[in-house]
XYZ file of C-alpha atoms in Angstrom:
617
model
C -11.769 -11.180 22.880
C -9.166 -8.890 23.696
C -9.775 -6.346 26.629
C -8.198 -3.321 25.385
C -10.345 -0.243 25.510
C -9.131 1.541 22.301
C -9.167 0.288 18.585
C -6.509 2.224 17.280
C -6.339 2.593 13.062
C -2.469 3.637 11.329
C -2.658 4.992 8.091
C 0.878 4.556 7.180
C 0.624 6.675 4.019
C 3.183 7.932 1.260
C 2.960 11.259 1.736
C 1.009 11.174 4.779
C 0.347 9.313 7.946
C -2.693 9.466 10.272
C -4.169 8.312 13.583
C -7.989 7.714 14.255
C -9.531 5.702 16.938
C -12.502 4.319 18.119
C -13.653 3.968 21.916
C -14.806 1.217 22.302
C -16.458 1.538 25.881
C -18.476 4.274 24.647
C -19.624 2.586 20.840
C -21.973 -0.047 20.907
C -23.298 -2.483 17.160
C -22.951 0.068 14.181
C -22.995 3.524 16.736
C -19.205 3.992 17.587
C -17.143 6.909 18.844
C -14.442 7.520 16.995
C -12.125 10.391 17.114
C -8.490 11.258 15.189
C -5.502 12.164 16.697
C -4.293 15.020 16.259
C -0.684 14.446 16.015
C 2.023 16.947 17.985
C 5.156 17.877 15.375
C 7.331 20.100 14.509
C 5.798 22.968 12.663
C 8.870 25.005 12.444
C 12.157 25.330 14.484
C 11.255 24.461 18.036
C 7.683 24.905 17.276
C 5.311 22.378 18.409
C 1.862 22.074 16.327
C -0.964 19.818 16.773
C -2.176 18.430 13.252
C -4.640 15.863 11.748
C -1.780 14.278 9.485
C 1.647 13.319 9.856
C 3.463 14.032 6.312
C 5.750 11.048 5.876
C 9.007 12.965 5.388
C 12.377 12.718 7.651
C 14.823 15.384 7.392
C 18.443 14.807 8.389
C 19.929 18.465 9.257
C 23.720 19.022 9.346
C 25.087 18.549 13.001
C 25.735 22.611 12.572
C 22.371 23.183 10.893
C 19.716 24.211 13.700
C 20.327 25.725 17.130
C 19.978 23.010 20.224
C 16.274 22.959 21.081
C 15.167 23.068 17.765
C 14.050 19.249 17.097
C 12.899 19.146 20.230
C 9.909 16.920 21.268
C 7.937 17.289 24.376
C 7.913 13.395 24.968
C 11.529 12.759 24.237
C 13.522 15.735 24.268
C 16.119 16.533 21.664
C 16.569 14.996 18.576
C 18.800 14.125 15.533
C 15.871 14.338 13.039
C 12.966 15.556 12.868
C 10.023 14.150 10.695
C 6.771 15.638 10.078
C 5.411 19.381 8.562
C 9.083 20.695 9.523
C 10.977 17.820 7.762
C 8.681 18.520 4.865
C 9.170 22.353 4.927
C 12.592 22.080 5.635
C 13.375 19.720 3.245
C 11.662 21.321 0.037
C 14.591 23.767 0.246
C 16.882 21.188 1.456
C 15.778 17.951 -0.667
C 19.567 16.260 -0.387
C 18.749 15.502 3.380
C 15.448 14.808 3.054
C 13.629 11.066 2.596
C 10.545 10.473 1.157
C 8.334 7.708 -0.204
C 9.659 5.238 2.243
C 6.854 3.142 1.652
C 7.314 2.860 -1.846
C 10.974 1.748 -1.300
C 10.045 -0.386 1.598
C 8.032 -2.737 -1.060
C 11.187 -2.322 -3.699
C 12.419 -5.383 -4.179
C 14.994 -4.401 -6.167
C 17.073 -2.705 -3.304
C 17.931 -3.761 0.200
C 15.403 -1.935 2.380
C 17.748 -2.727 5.341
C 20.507 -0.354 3.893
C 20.679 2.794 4.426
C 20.332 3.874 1.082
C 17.587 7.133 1.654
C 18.266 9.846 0.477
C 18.855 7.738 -2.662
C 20.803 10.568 -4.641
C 22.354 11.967 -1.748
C 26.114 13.124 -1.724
C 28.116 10.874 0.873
C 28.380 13.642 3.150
C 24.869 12.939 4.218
C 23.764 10.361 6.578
C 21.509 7.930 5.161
C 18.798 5.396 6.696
C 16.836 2.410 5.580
C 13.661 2.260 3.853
C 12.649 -0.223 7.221
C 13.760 2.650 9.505
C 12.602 5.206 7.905
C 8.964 3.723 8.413
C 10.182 2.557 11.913
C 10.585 6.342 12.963
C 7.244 7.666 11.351
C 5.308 4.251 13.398
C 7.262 5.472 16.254
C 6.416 8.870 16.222
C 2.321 8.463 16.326
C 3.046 5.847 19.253
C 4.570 8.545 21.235
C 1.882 11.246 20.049
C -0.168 8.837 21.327
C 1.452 7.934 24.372
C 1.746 11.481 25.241
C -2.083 12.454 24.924
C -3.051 9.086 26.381
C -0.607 8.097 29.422
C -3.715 6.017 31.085
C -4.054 3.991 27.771
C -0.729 2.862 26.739
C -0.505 2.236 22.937
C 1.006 -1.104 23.620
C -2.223 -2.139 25.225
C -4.422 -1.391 22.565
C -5.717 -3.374 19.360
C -3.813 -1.805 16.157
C -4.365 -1.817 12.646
C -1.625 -0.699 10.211
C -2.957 -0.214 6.374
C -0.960 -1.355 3.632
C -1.442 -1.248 -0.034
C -4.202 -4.054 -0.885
C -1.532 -4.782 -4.068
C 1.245 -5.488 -1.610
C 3.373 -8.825 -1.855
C 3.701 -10.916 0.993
C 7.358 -9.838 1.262
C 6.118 -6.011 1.382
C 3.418 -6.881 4.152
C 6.562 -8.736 6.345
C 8.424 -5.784 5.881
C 5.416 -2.911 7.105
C 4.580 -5.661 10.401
C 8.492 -6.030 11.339
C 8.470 -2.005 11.169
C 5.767 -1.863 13.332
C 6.780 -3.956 15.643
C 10.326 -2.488 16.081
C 8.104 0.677 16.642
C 6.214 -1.128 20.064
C 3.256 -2.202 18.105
C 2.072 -5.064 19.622
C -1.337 -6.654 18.587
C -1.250 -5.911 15.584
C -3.405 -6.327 12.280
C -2.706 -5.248 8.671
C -5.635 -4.393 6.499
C -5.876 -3.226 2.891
C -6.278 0.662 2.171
C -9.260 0.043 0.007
C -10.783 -1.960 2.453
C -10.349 0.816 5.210
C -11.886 3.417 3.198
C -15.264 1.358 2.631
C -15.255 0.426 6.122
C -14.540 4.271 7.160
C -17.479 5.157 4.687
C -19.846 2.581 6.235
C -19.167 3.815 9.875
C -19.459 8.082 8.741
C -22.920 6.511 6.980
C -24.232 5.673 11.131
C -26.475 2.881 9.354
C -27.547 4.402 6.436
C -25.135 2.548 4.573
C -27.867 0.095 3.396
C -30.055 2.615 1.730
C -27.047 3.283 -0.387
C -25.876 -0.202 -1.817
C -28.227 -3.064 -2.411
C -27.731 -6.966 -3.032
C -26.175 -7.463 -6.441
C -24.258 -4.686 -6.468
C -20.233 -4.198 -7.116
C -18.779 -1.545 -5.518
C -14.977 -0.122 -7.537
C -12.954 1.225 -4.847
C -10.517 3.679 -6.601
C -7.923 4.946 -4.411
C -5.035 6.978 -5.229
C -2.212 7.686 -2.986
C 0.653 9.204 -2.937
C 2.572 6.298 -4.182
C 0.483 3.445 -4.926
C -2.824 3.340 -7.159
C -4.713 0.554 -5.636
C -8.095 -1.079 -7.252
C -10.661 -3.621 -5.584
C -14.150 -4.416 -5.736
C -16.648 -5.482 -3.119
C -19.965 -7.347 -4.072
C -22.922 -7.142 -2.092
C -24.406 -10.128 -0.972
C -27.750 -11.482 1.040
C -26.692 -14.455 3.573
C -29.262 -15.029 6.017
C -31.456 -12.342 5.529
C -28.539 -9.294 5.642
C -26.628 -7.761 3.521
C -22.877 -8.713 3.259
C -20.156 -7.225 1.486
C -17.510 -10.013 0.240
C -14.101 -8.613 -1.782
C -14.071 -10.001 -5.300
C -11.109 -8.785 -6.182
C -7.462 -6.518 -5.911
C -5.380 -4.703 -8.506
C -2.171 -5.678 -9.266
C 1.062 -3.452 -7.413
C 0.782 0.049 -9.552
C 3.259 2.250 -8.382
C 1.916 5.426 -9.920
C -0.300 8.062 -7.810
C 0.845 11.602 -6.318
C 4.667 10.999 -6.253
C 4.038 11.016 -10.133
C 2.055 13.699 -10.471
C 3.684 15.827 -8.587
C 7.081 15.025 -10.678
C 5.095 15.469 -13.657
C 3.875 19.245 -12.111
C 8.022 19.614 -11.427
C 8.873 18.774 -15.156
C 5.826 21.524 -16.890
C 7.333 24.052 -14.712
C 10.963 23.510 -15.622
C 9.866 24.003 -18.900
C 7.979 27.048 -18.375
C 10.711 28.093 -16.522
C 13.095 27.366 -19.613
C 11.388 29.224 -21.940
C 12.053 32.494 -19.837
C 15.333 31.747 -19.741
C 16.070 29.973 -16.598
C 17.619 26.482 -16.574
C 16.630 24.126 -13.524
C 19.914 22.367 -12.195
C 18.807 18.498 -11.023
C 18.797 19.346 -7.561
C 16.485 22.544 -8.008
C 14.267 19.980 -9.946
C 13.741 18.327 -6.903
C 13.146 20.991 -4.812
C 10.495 22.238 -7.329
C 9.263 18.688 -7.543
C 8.479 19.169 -3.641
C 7.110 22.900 -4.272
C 5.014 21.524 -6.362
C 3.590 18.678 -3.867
C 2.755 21.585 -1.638
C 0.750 23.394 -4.001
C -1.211 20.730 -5.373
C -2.192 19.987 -2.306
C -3.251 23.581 -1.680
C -4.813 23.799 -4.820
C -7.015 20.674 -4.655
C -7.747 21.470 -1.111
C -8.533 25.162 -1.317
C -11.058 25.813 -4.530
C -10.457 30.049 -3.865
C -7.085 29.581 -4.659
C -6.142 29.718 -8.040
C -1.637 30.477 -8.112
C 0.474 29.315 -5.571
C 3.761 30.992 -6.027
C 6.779 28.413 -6.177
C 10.450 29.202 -4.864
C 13.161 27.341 -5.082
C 16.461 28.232 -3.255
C 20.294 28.658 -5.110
C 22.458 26.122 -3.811
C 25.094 29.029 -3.677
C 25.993 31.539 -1.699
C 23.816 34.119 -2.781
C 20.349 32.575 -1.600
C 17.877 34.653 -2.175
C 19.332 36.724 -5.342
C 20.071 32.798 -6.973
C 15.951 31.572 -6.090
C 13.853 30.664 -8.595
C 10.743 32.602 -8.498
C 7.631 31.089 -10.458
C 4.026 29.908 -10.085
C 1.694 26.572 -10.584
C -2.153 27.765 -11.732
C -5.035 25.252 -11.460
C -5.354 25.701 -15.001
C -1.955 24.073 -15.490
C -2.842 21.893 -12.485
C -5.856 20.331 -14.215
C -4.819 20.466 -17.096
C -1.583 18.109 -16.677
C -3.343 15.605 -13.927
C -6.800 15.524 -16.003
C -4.966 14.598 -19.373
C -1.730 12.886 -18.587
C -3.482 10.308 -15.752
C -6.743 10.389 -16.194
C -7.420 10.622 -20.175
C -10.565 9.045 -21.703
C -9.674 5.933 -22.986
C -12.463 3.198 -23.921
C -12.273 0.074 -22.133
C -10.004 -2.023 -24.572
C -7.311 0.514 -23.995
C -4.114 -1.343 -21.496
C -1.300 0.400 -20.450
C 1.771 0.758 -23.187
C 5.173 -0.421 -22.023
C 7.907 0.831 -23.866
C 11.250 -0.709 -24.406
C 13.354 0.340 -21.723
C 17.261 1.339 -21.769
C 19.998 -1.210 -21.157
C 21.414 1.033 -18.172
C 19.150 2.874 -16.109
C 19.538 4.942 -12.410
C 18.281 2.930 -9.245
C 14.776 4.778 -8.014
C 11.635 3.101 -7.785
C 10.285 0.993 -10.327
C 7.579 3.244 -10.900
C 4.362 2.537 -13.615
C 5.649 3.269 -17.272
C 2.372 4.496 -17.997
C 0.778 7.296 -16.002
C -2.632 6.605 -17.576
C -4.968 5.657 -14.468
C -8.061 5.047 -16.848
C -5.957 2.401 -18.808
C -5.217 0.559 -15.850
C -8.499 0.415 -14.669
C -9.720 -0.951 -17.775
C -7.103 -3.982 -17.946
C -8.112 -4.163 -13.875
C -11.723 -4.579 -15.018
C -10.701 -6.817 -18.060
C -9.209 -9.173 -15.951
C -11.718 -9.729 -13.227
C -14.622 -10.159 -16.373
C -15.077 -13.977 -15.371
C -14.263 -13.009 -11.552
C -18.346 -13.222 -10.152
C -18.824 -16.851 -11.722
C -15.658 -18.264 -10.465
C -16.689 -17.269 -6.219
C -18.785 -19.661 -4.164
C -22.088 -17.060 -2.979
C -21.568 -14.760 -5.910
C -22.528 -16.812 -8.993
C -25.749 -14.867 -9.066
C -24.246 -11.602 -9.986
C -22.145 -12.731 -13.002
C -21.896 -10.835 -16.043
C -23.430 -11.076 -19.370
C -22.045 -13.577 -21.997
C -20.730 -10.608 -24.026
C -19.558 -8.560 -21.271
C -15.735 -7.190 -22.253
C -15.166 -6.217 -18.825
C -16.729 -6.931 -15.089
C -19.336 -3.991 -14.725
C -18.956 -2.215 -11.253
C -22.523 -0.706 -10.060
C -21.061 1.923 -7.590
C -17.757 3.901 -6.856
C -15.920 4.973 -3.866
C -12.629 7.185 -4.322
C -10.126 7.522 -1.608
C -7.158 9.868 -1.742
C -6.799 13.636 -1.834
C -6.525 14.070 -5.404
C -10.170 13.144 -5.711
C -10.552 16.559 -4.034
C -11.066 17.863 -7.371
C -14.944 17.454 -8.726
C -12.932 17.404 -12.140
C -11.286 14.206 -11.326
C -14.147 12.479 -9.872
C -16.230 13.360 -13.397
C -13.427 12.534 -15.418
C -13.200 8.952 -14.295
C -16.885 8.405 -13.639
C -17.791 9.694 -17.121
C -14.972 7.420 -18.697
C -16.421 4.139 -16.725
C -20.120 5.015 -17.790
C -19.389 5.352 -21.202
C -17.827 2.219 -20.979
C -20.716 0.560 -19.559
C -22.819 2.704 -21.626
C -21.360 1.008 -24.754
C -22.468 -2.528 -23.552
C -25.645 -1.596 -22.711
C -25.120 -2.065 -18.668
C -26.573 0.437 -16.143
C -23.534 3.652 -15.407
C -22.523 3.344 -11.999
C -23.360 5.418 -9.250
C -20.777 7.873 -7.063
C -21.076 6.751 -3.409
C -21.253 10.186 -1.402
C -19.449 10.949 1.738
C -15.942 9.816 1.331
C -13.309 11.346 3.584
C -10.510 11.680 1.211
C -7.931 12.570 3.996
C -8.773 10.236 6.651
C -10.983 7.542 5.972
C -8.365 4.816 5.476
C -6.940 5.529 8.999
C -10.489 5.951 10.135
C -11.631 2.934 8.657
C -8.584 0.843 10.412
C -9.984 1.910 13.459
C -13.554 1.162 12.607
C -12.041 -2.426 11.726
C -10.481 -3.387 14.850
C -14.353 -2.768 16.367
C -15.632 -4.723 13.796
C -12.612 -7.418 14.610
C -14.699 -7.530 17.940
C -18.153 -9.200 16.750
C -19.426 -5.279 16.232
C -20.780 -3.303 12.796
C -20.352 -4.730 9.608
C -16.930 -6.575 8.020
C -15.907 -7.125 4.780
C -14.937 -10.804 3.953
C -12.788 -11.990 1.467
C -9.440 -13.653 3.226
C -5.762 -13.136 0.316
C -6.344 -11.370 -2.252
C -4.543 -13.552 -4.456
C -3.495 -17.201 -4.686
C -0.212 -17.813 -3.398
C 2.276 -20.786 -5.210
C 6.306 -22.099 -4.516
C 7.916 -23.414 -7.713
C 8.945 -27.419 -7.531
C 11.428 -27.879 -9.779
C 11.207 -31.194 -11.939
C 13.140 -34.313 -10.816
C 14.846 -35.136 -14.843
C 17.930 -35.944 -16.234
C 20.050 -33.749 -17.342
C 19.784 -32.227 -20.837
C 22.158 -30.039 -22.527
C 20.707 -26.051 -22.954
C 17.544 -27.105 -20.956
C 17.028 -26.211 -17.360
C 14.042 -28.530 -15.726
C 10.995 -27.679 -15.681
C 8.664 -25.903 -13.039
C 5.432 -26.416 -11.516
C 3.909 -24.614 -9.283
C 1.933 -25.665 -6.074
C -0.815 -23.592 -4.656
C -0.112 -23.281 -0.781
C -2.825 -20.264 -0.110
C -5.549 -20.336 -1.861
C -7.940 -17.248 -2.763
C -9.590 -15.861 0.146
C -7.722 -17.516 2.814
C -8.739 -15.956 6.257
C -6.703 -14.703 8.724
C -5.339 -16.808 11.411
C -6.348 -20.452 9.429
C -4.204 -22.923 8.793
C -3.811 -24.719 5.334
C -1.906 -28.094 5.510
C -1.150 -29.121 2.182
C -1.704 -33.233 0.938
C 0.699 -36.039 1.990
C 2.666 -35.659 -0.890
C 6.486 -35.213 0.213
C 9.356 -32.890 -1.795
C 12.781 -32.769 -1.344
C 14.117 -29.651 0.224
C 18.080 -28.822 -0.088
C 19.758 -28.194 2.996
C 23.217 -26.563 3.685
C 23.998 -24.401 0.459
C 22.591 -21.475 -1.143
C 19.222 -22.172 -2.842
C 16.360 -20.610 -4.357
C 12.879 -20.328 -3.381
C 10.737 -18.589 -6.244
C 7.331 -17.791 -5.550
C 3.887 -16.867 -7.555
C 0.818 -14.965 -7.223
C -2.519 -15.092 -8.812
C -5.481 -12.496 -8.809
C -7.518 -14.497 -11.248
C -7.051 -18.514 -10.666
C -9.888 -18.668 -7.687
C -10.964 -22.087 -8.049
C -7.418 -23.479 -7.531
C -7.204 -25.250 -3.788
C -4.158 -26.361 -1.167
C -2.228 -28.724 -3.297
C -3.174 -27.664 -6.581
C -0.013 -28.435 -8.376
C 0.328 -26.910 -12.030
C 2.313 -28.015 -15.051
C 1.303 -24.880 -17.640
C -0.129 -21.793 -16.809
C -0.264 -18.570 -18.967
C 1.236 -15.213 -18.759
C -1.781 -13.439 -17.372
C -2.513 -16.045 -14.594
C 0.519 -16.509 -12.153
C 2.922 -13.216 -11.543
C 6.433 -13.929 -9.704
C 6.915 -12.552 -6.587
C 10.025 -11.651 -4.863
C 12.538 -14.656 -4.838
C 14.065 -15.549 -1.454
C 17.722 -16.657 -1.461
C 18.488 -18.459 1.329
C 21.013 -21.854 3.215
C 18.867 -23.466 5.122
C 20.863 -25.173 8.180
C 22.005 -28.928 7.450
C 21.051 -29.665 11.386
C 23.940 -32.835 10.784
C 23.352 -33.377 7.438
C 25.640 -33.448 4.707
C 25.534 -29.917 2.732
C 23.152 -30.796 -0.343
C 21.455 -33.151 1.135
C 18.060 -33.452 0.069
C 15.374 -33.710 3.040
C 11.948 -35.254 2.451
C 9.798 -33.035 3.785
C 5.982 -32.050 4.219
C 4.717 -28.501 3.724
C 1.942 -26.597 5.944
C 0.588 -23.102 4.838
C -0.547 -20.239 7.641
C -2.304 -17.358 7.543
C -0.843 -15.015 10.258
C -3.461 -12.883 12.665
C -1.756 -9.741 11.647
C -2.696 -11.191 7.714
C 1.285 -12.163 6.864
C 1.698 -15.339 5.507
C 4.419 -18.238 6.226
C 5.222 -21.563 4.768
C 6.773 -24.467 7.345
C 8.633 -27.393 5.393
C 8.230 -30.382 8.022
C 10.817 -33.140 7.626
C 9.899 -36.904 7.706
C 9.635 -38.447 11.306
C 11.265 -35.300 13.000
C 10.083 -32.340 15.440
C 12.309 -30.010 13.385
C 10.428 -27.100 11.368
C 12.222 -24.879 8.835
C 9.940 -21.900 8.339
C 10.068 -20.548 4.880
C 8.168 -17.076 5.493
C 7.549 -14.182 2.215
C 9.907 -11.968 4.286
C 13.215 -11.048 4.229
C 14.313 -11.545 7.632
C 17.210 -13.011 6.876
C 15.513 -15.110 4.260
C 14.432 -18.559 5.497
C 14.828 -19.302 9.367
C 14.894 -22.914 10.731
C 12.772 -23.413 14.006
């Protein structure tokens, strides 16, 4: 049991980061004390300000930009960035040298997140960083903030928990633990977002959490963040007399949530601004597309407000005579987030794909359909047969005719659920849904924290890490396979076929170990090869070993392929070693593969990261 006094919770947001902690020499069972941090930042030009949230933005001024003093931090003096509520402000007029949604690129696999390639659509004048560093500096800066407020509890000496998208792929989850450990994060957990924010809403309950669920329910955790929309559902269980909550199932990676809205605020504006006359240039775009982030944010935060003005700067000479000078109302406000992402749909609706250009620019593979109410119905589609399929939760499963799995209660997470409008929109949508097969509608679970309860709840989970309060089981959210190619002669146009072997199985816990059966394979050593990897959401009966021959569209998804040479150790290059594989569950919830040759000590670790690819032990 570790000894450290603090459980410490990240929220490593999109658009926002957060600190929240729990003490744990002062909580005792289910009555904690838990506290946020608020985090010291630049406000403003050598202004210091003290706020709940972080907003994950870096800004990288011109050397000649801002006087000396003016990035300066109490902890470390000057700087050559500065990230926080002045990047943010500074870079809505500024957007070239600013970087946002690191996150989102940090789980790209289409790009190299070690590059610097942020500001993606910067001119080469501008200095550019990685997605990895990006997150590096925005970890770094709430261990300082930390640091600084605490210098008798060192951060390194505490138990942390980062959040992460529950939808992330292994290779994303690598990624967000190397960050944090390059920022000094040193026990270390990663838990899902969704998780966090029923955990944070179980702790704010102080016990009463039980008079709000009961056994045989399943709770739809809809959270919406700036970058990701992420979907799970808990069940409600009875094992030995109390009540247990046990995660059925995760979404798959949706990359669609305020960074879309807010470019979708950017683009009704232009418009408006069109039809006066005034053309938006593709940099003023973005600066209105961050304009607009503000005043959503003030909008759905603030219900006496009802305009926020929007300016946008000239890139010329003449500043303030070449500003754009308009306005975002809630009525457009509601109007564009209520219909375009939340539109009532009935629960055979998916998403629509549409056939996509030959050439297209690099940015982030975002979700071609903005519809949140269509991918919650596929979400709930999918997971129909999920309740018969888990040891414990047979009980609960769903009628014969039942379309969809039928969720019993809702929790939202995310500060676009700010607006009542939203919540009703969706809620009304899943009852009628469940209204039109007869089931019960589901129930709003009160007392979210929109704001903070995923970096709340992190905190709240390292106590419960302890033996204390309540925890959610459920282990991977998916099945995890590695493709074996088929040993066959050749044949000409026909590439040999693939199975794939299951070496993580559904709810795998953290920290277990899963060696597979004594069947060998033959792993190539010295020259480039390919390791291609699957995921499954749905196949939950499948154990270590499985090996499959078919399997349909909707059951396995690729993951990210790893390229890698693994070293030939005094082999000949293309040698084929006989080897034996072993599956692990890291503590911090990563997961790595070891290939063990035949009567050696010699390991080659095959890990979902990309960390140089493969590594040989």
């Amino acid at each position: 049991m570790s000894g450290a006094r603090y459980s410490i919770g990240i929220d490593l947001g999109t658009t926002h980061c957060a600190l929240s902690y729990v003490d744990t020499h002062a909580s005792d069972g289910e009555k904690t004390s838990q506290s946020v941090l608020p985090i010291a930042q630049l406000s403003g030009p050598g202004a210091i300000d003290n706020l709940d949230l972080l907003p994950s933005f870096l800004y990288l001024p011109h050397p000649d930009e801002l006087a000396s003093g003016d990035l300066y931090l109490p902890w470390t003096g000057q700087r050559e960035f500065a990230v926080g509520e002045f990047a943010r402000s500074r870079g809505a007029a500024t957007p070239i040298r600013l970087v946002s949604s690191a996150k989102s690129w940090l789980c790209h696999p289409g790009v190299d997140r070690r590059a610097a390639i942020l500001p993606n659509d910067a001119p080469p004048e501008v200095a550019r960083v990685s997605p990895l560093e990006s997150s590096v500096r925005y970890l770094t800066h709430l261990r300082e903030a930390w640091d600084h407020v605490h210098p008798d509890a060192p951060f390194g000496q505490q138990d942390i928990t980062v959040t992460i998208p529950a939808s992330f792929d292994p290779a994303a989850r690598e990624l967000t633990a190397e960050a944090a450990e390059a920022a000094g994060y040193g026990r270390m957990t990663l838990l899902e977002e969704p998780q966090a924010a029923l955990y944070s809403w179980i702790q704010k309950s102080g016990g009463q959490w039980r008079k709000q669920v009961k056994v045989g329910d399943i709770i739809l955790v809809v959270d919406v963040g700036g970058g990701t929309t992420d979907l799970s559902l808990i069940a409600v269980i009875e094992r030995d007399g109390n009540l247990e909550l046990h995660r059925v199932a995760v979404g798959e990676h949706i990359l669609l949530g305020g960074d879309n809205m807010d470019l979708a605020l950017a683009h009704v504006v232009a418009r408006k601004l069109a039809a006066a006359g005034t053309q938006a240039d593709a940099w003023q775009l973005r600066a209105l597309t961050y304009a607009c982030r503000s005043a959503k944010e003030t909008l759905l935060s603030d219900p006496s407000v009802d305009t926020v003005p929007l300016v946008v700067p000239s890139r010329g000479s003449k500043l303030i005579g070449g500003s754009i000078r308009t306005e975002l109302t809630r009525a457009e406000l509601t109007q564009i987030i209520l219909e375009g992402f939340f539109p009532p749909v009935d629960s055979a609706a998916r998403p629509v794909s549409r056939a996509r250009a030959g050439l297209t620019q690099l940015g982030l593979p975002y979700a071609q359909d903005a519809g949140i109410t269509r991918h919650l119905a596929a979400f709930l589609g999918r997971q129909v047969g999920a309740l018969a399929e888990l040891d414990g939760l047979r009980d609960l499963a769903q009628p014969s005719d039942a379309s969809f799995l039928h969720p019993t209660a809702v929790l939202f997470n995310g500060g676009v659920f700010k607006s009542a409008l939203l919540v009703e929109r969706l809620m009304g949508t899943l009852n009628q849904w469940l209204g039109a097969e007869n089931a019960p509608p589901a129930r709003l679970l009160e007392g979210a924290d929109l704001d903070l309860a995923v970096a709340r709840g992190a905190a709240y989970y390292g106590y419960v890490r302890r033996g204390q309060g309540v925890r959610i089981r459920g282990g991977t959210a998916r099945a995890y396979y590695i493709a074996i190619e088929s040993a066959m002669p050749a044949v000409p146009g026909l590439e040999p076929p693939l199975q794939a072997l299951c070496v993580a199985p559904f709810g795998m816990e953290e920290g277990t170990d899963a060696p597979l059966p004594a069947q060998e394979f033959g792993l190539v050593v010295g020259e480039p090869v390919h390791f291609r990897f699957f995921g499954s959401s749905v196949r939950r009966q499948d154990q270590v070993g499985t090996l499959l021959d078919f399997w349909g569209p909707e059951e396995l998804q690729e993951l990210e392929e790893i390229q890698a040479t693994l070293p030939a150790a005094g082999r000949t290059a293309g040698d084929v070693v006989p080897v034996k594989l072993h599956a692990r569950v890291t503590e911090a919830g990563t997961l790595e593969l070891e290939a063990i040759p035949r009567g050696s000590d010699e390991r080659w670790k095959v890990e979902f990261d990309v960390r140089g690819g493969v590594t040989a032990e």
